[in-house]
Short mmCIF file of C-alpha atoms in Angstrom, two decimals:
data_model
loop_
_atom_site.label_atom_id
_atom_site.label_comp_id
_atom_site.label_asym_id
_atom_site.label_seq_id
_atom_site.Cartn_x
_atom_site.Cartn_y
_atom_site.Cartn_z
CA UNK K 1 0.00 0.00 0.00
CA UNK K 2 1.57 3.19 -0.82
CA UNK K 3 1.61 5.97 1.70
CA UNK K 4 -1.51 8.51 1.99
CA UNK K 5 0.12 11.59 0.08
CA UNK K 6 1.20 9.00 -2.85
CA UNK K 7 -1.44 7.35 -2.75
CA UNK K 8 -4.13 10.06 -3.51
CA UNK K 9 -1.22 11.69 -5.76
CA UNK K 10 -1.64 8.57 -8.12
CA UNK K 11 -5.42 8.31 -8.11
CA UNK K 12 -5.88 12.16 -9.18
CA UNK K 13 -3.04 11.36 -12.10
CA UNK K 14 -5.14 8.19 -12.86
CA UNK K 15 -8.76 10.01 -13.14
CA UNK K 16 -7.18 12.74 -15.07
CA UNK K 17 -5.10 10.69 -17.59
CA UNK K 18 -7.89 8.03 -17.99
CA UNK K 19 -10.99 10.33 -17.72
CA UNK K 20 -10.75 11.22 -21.60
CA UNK K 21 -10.77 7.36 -22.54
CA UNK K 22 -12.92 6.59 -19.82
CA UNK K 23 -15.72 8.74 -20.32
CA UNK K 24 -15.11 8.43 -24.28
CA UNK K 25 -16.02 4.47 -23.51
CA UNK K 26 -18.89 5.35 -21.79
CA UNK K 27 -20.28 7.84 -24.10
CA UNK K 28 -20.21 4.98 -27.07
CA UNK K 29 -22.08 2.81 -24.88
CA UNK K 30 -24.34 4.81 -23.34
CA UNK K 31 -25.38 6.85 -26.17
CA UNK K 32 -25.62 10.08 -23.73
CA UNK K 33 -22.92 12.62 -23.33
CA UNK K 34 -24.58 14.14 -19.78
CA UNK K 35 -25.38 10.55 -18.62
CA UNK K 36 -22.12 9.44 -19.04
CA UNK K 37 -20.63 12.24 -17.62
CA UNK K 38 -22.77 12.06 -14.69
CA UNK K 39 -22.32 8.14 -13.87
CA UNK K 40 -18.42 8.76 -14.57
CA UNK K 41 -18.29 11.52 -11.67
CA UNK K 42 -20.06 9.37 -9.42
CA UNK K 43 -17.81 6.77 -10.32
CA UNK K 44 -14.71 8.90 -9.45
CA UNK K 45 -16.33 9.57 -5.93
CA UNK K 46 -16.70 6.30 -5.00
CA UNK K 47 -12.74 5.43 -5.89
CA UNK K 48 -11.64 7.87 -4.15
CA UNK K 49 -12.92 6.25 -0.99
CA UNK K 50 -12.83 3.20 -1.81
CA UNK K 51 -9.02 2.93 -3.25
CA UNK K 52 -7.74 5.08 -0.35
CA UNK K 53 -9.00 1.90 1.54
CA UNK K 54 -7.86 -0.68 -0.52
CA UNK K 55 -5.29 0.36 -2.66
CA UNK K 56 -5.26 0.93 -6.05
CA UNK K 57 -7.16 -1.92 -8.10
CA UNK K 58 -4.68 -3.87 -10.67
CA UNK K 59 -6.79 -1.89 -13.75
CA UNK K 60 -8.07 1.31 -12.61
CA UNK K 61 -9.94 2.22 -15.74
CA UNK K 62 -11.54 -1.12 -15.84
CA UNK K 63 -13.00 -0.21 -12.34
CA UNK K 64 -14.05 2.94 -12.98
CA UNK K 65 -15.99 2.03 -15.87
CA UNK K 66 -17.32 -0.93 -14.50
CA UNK K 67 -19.06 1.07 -11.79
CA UNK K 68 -19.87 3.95 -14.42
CA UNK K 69 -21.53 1.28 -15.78
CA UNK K 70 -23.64 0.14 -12.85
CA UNK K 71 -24.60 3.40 -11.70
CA UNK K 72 -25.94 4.24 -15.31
CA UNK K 73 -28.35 0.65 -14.88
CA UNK K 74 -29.59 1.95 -11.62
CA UNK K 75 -29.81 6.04 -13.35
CA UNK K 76 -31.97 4.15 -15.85
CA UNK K 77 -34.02 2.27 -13.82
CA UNK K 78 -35.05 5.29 -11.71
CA UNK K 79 -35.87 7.21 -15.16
CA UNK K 80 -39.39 7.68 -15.58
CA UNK K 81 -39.37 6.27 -19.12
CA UNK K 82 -38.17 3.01 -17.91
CA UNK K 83 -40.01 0.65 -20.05
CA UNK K 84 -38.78 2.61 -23.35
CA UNK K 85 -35.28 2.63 -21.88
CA UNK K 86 -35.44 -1.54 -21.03
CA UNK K 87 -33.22 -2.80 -24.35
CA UNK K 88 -30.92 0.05 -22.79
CA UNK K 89 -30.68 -1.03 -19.55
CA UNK K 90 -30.20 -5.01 -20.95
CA UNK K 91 -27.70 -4.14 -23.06
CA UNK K 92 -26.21 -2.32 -20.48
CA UNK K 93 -26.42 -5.35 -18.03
CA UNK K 94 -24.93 -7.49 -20.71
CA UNK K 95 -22.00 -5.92 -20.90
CA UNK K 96 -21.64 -5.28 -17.17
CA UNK K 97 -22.12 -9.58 -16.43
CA UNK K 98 -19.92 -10.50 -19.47
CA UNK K 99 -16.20 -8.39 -18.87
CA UNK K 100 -13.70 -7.94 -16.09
CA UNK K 101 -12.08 -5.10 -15.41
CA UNK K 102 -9.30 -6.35 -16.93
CA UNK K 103 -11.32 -6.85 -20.00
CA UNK K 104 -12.95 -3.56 -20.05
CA UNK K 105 -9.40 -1.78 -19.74
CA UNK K 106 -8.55 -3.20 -22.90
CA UNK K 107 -11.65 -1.94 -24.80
CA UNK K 108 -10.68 0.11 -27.95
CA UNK K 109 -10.12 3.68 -27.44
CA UNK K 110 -12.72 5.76 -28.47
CA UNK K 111 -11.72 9.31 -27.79
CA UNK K 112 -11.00 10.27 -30.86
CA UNK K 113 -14.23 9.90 -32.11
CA UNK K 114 -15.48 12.08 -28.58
CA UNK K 115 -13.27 14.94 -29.84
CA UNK K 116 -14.64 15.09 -33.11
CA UNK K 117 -18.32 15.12 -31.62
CA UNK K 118 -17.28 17.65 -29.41
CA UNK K 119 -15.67 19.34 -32.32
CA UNK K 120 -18.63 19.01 -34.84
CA UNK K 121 -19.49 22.42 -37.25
CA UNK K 122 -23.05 22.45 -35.19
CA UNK K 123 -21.06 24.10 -32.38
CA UNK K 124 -19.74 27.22 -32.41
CA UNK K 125 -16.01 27.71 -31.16
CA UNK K 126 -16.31 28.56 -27.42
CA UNK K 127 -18.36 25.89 -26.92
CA UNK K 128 -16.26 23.56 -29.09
CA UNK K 129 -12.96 24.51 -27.15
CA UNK K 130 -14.82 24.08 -23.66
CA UNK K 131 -16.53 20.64 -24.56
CA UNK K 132 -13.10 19.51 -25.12
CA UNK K 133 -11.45 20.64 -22.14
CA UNK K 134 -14.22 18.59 -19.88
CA UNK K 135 -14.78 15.88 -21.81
CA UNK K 136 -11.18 15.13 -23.34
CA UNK K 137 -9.62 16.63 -20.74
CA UNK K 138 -10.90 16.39 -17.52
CA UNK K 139 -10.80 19.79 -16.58
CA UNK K 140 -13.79 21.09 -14.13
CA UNK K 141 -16.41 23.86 -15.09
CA UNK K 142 -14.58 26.40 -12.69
CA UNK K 143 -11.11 26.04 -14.29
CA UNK K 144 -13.03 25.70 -18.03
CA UNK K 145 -14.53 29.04 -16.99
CA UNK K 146 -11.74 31.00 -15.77
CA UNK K 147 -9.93 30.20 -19.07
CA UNK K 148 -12.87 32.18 -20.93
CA UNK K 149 -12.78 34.74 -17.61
CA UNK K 150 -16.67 33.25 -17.53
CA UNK K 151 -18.65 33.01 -14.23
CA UNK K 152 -18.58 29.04 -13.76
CA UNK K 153 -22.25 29.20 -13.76
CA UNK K 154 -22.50 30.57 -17.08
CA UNK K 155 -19.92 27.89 -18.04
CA UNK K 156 -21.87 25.15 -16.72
CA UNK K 157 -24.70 26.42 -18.85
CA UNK K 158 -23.42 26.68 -21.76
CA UNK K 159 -21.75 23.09 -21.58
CA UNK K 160 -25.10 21.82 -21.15
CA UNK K 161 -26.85 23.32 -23.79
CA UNK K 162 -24.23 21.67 -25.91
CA UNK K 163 -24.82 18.46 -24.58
CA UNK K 164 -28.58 19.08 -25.11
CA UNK K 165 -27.87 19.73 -28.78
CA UNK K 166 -26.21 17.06 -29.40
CA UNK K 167 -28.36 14.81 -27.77
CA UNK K 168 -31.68 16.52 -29.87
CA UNK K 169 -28.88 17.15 -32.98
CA UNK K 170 -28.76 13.41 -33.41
CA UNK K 171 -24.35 14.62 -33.79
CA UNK K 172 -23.25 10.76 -33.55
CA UNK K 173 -20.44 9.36 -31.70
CA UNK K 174 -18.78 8.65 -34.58
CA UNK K 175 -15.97 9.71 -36.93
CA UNK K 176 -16.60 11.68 -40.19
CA UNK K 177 -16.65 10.33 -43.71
CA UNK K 178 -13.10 10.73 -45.59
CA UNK K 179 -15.33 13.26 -47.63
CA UNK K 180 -15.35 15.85 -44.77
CA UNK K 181 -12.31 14.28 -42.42
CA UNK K 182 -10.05 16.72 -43.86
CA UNK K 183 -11.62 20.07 -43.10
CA UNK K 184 -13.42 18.45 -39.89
CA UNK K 185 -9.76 17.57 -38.69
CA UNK K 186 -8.81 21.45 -39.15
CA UNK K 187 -11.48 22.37 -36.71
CA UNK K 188 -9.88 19.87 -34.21
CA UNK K 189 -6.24 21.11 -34.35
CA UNK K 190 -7.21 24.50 -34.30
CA UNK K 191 -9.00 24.27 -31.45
CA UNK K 192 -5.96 22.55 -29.59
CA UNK K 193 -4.50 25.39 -31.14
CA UNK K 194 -6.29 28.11 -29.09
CA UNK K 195 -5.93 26.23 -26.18
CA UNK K 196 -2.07 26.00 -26.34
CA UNK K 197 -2.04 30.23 -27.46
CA UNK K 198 -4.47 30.85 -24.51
CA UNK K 199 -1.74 28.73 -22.26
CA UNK K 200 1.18 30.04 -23.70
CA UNK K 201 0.32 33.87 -23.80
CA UNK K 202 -2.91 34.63 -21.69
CA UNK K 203 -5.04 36.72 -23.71
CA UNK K 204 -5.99 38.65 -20.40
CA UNK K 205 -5.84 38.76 -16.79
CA UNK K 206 -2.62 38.95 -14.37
CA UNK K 207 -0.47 36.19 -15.75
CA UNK K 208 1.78 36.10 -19.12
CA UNK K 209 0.92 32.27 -19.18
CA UNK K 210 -0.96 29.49 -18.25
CA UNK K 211 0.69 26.92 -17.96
CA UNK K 212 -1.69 24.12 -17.23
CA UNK K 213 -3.37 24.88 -20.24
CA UNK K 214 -0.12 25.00 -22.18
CA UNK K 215 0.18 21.32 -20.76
CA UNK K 216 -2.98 20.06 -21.53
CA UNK K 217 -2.92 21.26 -25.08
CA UNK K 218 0.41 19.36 -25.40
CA UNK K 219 -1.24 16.45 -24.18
CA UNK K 220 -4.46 16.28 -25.66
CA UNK K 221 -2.02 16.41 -29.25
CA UNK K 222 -0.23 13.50 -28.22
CA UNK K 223 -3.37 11.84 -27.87
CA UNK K 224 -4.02 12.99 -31.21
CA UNK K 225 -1.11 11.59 -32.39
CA UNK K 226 -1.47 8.14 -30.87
CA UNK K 227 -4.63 8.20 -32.16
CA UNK K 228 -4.07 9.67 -36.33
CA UNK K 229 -0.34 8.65 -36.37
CA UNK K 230 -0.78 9.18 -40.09
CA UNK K 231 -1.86 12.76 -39.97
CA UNK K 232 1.42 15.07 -40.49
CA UNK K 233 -0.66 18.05 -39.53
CA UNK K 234 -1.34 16.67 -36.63
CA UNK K 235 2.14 15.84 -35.92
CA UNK K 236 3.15 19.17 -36.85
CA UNK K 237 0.49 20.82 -34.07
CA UNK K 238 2.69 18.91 -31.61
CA UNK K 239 6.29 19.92 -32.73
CA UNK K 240 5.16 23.30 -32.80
CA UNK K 241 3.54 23.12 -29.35
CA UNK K 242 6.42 21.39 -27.87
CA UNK K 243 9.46 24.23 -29.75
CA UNK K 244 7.39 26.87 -27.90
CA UNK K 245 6.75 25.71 -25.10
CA UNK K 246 10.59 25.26 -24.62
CA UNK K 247 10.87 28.29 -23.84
CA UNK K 248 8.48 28.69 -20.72
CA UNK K 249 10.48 29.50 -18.14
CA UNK K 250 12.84 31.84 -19.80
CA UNK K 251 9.63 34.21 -20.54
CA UNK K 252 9.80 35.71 -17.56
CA UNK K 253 12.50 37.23 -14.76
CA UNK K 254 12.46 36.51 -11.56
CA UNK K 255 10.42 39.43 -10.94
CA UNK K 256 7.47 37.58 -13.10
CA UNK K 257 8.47 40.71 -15.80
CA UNK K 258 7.59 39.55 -19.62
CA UNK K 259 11.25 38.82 -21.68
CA UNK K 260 10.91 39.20 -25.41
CA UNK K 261 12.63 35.84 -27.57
CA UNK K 262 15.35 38.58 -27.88
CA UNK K 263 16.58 38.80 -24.65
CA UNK K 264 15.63 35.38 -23.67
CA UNK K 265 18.50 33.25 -21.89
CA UNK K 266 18.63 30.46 -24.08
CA UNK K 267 20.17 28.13 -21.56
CA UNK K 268 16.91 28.19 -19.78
CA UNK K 269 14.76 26.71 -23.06
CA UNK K 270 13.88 22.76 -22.17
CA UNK K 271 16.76 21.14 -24.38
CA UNK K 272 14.30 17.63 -24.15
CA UNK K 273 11.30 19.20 -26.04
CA UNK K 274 13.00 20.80 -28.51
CA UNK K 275 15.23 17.58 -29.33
CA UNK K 276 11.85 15.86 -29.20
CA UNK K 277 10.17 18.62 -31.24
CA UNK K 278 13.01 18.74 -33.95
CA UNK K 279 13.52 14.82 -33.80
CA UNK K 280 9.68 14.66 -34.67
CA UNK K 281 9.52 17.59 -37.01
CA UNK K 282 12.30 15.89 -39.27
CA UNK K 283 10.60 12.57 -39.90
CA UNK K 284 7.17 14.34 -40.33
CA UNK K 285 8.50 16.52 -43.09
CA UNK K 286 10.02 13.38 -45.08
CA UNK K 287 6.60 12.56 -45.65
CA UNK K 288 6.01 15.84 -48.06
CA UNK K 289 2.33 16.55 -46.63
CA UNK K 290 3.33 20.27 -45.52
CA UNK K 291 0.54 22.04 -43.67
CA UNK K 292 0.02 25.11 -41.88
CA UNK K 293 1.60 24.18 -38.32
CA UNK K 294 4.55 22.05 -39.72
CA UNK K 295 5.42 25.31 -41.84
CA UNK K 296 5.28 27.31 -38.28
CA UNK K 297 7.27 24.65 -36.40
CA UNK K 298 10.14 25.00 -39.45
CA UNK K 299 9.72 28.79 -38.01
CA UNK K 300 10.39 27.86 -34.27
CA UNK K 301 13.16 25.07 -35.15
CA UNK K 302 15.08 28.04 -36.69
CA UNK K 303 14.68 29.87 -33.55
CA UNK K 304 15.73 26.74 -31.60
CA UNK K 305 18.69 26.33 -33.32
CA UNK K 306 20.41 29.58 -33.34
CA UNK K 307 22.60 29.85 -30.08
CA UNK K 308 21.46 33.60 -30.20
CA UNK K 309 19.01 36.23 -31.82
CA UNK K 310 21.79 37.41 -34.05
CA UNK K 311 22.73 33.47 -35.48
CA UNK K 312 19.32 33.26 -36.40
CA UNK K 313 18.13 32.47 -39.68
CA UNK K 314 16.18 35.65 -40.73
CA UNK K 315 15.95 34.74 -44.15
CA UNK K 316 14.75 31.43 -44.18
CA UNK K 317 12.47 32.57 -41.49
CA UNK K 318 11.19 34.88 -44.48
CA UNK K 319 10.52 32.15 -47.26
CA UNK K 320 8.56 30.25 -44.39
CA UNK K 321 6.56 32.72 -44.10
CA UNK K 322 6.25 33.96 -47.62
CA UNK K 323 5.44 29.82 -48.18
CA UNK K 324 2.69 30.17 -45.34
CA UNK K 325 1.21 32.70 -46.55
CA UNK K 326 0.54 31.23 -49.94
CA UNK K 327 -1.29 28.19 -48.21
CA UNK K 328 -2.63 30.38 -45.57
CA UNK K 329 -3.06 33.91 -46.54
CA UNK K 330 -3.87 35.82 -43.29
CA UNK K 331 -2.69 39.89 -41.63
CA UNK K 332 -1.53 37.49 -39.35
CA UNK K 333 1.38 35.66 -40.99
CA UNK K 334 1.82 39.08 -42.51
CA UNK K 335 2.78 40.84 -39.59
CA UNK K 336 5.45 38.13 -38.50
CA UNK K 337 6.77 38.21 -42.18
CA UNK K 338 7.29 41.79 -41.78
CA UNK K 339 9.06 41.82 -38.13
CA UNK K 340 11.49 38.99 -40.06
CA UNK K 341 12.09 41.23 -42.85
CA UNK K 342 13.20 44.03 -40.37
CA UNK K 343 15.86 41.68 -39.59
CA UNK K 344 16.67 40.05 -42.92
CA UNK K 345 16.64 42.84 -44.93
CA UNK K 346 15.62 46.59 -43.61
CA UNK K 347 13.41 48.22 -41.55
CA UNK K 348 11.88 50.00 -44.48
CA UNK K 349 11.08 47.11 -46.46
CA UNK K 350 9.46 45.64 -43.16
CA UNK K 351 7.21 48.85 -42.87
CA UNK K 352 6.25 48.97 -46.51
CA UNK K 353 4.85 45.17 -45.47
CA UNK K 354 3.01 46.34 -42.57
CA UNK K 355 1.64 49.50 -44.26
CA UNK K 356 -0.40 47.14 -47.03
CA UNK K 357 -2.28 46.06 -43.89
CA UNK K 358 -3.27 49.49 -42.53
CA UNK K 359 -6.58 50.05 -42.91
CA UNK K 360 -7.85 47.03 -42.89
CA UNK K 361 -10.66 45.95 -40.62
CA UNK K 362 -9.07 42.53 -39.18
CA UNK K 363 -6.35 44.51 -37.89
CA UNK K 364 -7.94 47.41 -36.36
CA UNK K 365 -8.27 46.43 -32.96
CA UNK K 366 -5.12 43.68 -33.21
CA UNK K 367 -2.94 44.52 -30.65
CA UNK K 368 0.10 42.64 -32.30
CA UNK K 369 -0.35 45.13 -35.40
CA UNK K 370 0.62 47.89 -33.15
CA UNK K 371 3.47 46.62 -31.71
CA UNK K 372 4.94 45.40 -34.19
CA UNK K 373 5.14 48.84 -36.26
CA UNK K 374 6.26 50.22 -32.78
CA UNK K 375 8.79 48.61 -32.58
CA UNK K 376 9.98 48.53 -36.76
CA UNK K 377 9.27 52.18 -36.37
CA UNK K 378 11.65 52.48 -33.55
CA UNK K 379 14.52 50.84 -34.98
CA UNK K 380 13.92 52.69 -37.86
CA UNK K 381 14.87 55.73 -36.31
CA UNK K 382 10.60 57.14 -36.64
CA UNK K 383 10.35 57.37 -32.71
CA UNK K 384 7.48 59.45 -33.22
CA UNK K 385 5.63 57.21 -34.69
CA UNK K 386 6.70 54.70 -32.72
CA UNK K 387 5.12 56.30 -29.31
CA UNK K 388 2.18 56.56 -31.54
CA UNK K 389 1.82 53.03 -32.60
CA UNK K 390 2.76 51.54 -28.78
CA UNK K 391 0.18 53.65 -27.00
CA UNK K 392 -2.47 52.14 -29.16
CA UNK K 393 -0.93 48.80 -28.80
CA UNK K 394 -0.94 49.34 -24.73
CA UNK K 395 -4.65 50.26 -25.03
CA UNK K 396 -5.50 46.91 -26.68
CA UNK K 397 -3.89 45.07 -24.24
CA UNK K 398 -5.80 42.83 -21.49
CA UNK K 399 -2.81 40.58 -20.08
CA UNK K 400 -1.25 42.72 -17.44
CA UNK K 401 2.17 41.58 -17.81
CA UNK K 402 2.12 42.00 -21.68
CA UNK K 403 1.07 45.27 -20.61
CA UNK K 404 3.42 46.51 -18.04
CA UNK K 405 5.95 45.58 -20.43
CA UNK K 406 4.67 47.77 -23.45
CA UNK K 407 4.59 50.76 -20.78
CA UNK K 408 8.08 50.26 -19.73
CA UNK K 409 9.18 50.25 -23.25
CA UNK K 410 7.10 53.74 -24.08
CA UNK K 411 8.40 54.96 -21.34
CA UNK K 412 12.33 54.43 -22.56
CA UNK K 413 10.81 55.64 -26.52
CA UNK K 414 9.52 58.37 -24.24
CA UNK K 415 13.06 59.25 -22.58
CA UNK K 416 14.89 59.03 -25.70
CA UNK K 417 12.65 61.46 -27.67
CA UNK K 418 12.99 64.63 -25.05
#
């Protein structure tokens, strides 16, 4: 028996790792997203009195489904539509008096077709992005809803309505044709997409990062992977999550202050995920399917590689991007096309890019825009229009750290210009 803090240390990594296959299992048996939750949560209750008694049972997911399982039968049997529910609640039984939980552990893993359900174009993104947090990931309504900066009522809500429309929807638990797999698979990865960003660089609120949502995103794509090993896109949303994410803790100083990729100490970026990243990235590529994020992990590999922001590779940072944008033309890609030409070639022809954009409605309010020609405007020698540009920038800015650090740098543009 292992001792109390390990003990309930390994049953909270079980639930969480196995709650995604778990409840995934479930879901294709059940036939009822809420249900299964429901009878999964009750589950979870019981083994966490029950193992802290006993120990931890040889196949903990077998367990937990098995009494999933049971407390669905007796949900059922207390439903008021009993009789209509009965081939239900026998096939339910069935499966329950025929498998071990040594059997049911080894059931096949259907959480990739939960993630496209929870994925499907009925749903709009929020919800998509939150479905897939609780149901792939584990993660509770509160800490769903502070990643959104909703009230966890209005969180729980909204996670049932999607449920609801599912359920009336008819969505099946089910993978998409090969017709539609393709475009249905881009709604996936981008939404482990956002989730990484919103980890990685908080859209608002006190911290620069979240790192448990960096972390999940991460994991939820190697699940991804395990599960479409064939998928280079896929593959590619994971070397690019993992080159990042390298550099976590050399974001910030020890005073929690935001450090741009140019003043970064490099001996602080995780040397194991970007060998894993770049290891990965390299066998992907062979297979000449280049998407959107493998393109954007070439981008972070360069970075990687230099030993400092002077070594790096400015102009094959450029024809990435100029390759990018031709598969994915967007202000975005644009903008860091421009801050690499600053580098690669001048500041002029870096403004010249960035001026095309003005004007246009997608960027009018995008706080990257802004700093960006702050800061080509700066090194240009335009420090007027530089102050300009980073005011307007600081004004669009809800992450407090992002912001302190924009007003410490006006304030030095500020200095300089008396």
């Amino acid at each position: 028996m292992l001792p109390p803090l390990r003990l309930e240390q390994a049953i909270t990594h079980t639930v969480r790792e196995e709650w995604g296959r778990i409840l995934a299992s479930l879901v294709k048996t059940i036939g009822d997203l809420q249900l299964a939750e429901d009878v999964l949560q009750d589950a979870v209750e019981i083994a966490l009195s029950d193992w802290k008694k006993n120990g931890l049972p040889k196949s903990p997911a077998g367990w937990l489904i098995q009494t999933a399982r049971r407390k669905a039968i007796d949900r059922l049997r207390r439903d008021r539509n009993f009789a209509a529910l009965q081939p239900q609640i026998s096939y339910l039984l069935d499966l329950q008096n025929n498998s071990s939980p040594d059997e049911i552990a080894l059931l096949p893993d259907k959480r990739l077709e939960l993630i496209f359900t929870c994925c499907h174009p009925a749903l709009d993104q929020k919800t998509r992005i939150a479905l897939t947090l609780r149901t792939l990931g584990g993660l509770t309504t509160e800490e769903i809803a502070r990643t959104f900066l909703d009230k966890p009522e209005a969180m729980a809500q909204r996670l049932v309505r999607a449920k609801k429309k599912i359920a009336l929807a008819g969505i099946p638990y089910e993978l998409p044709d090969s017709a539609s797999m393709q475009s249905r698979l881009a709604a996936v990865l981008a939404v482990l997409y956002f989730i990484f960003n919103e980890g990685y660089t908080a859209t608002s609120g006190t911290m620069l990062a979240r790192d448990d949502l960096a972390s999940e995103a991460i994991r939820l794509a190697r699940i991804m992977l395990q599960l479409m090993p064939d998928q280079a896109e896929v593959a590619g949303l994971l070397c690019l999550m993992l080159l990042h994410d390298s550099r976590r803790f050399a974001r910030q100083n020890s005073d929690g202050e935001m450090v741009p990729l140019e003043f970064q100490n490099r001996n602080q970026w995780d040397k194991h995920k970007i060998e894993e990243g770049r290891v990965l990235l390299q066998i992907t590529l062979r297979r000449q399917q280049i998407g959107v994020y493998q393109l954007q992990a070439c981008v972070s590999a360069l970075h990687s590689e230099a030993s400092s922001w002077e070594d790096t590779d400015w102009k094959q940072i450029c024809s990435l991007y100029e390759l990018l944008y031709a598969v994915q033309p967007s202000p975005v890609v644009r903008i860091n096309q421009a801050i690499a030409i600053s580098y690669s070639e001048s500041t002029e022809s870096a403004l010249e890019v960035l001026k095309t954009l003005e004007g246009e409605a997608s960027v009018a309010d995008y706080q990257p825009y802004f700093a960006a020609r702050a800061d080509v405007c700066f090194r240009a020698g335009d420090t007027r229009a530089a102050i300009v540009h980073l005011k307007r920038a600081i004004e669009l800015s809800e992450n407090q750290r992002e912001k302190q650090f924009l007003q410490k740098k006006l304030h030095t543009m500020e200095r300089g210009s008396v």
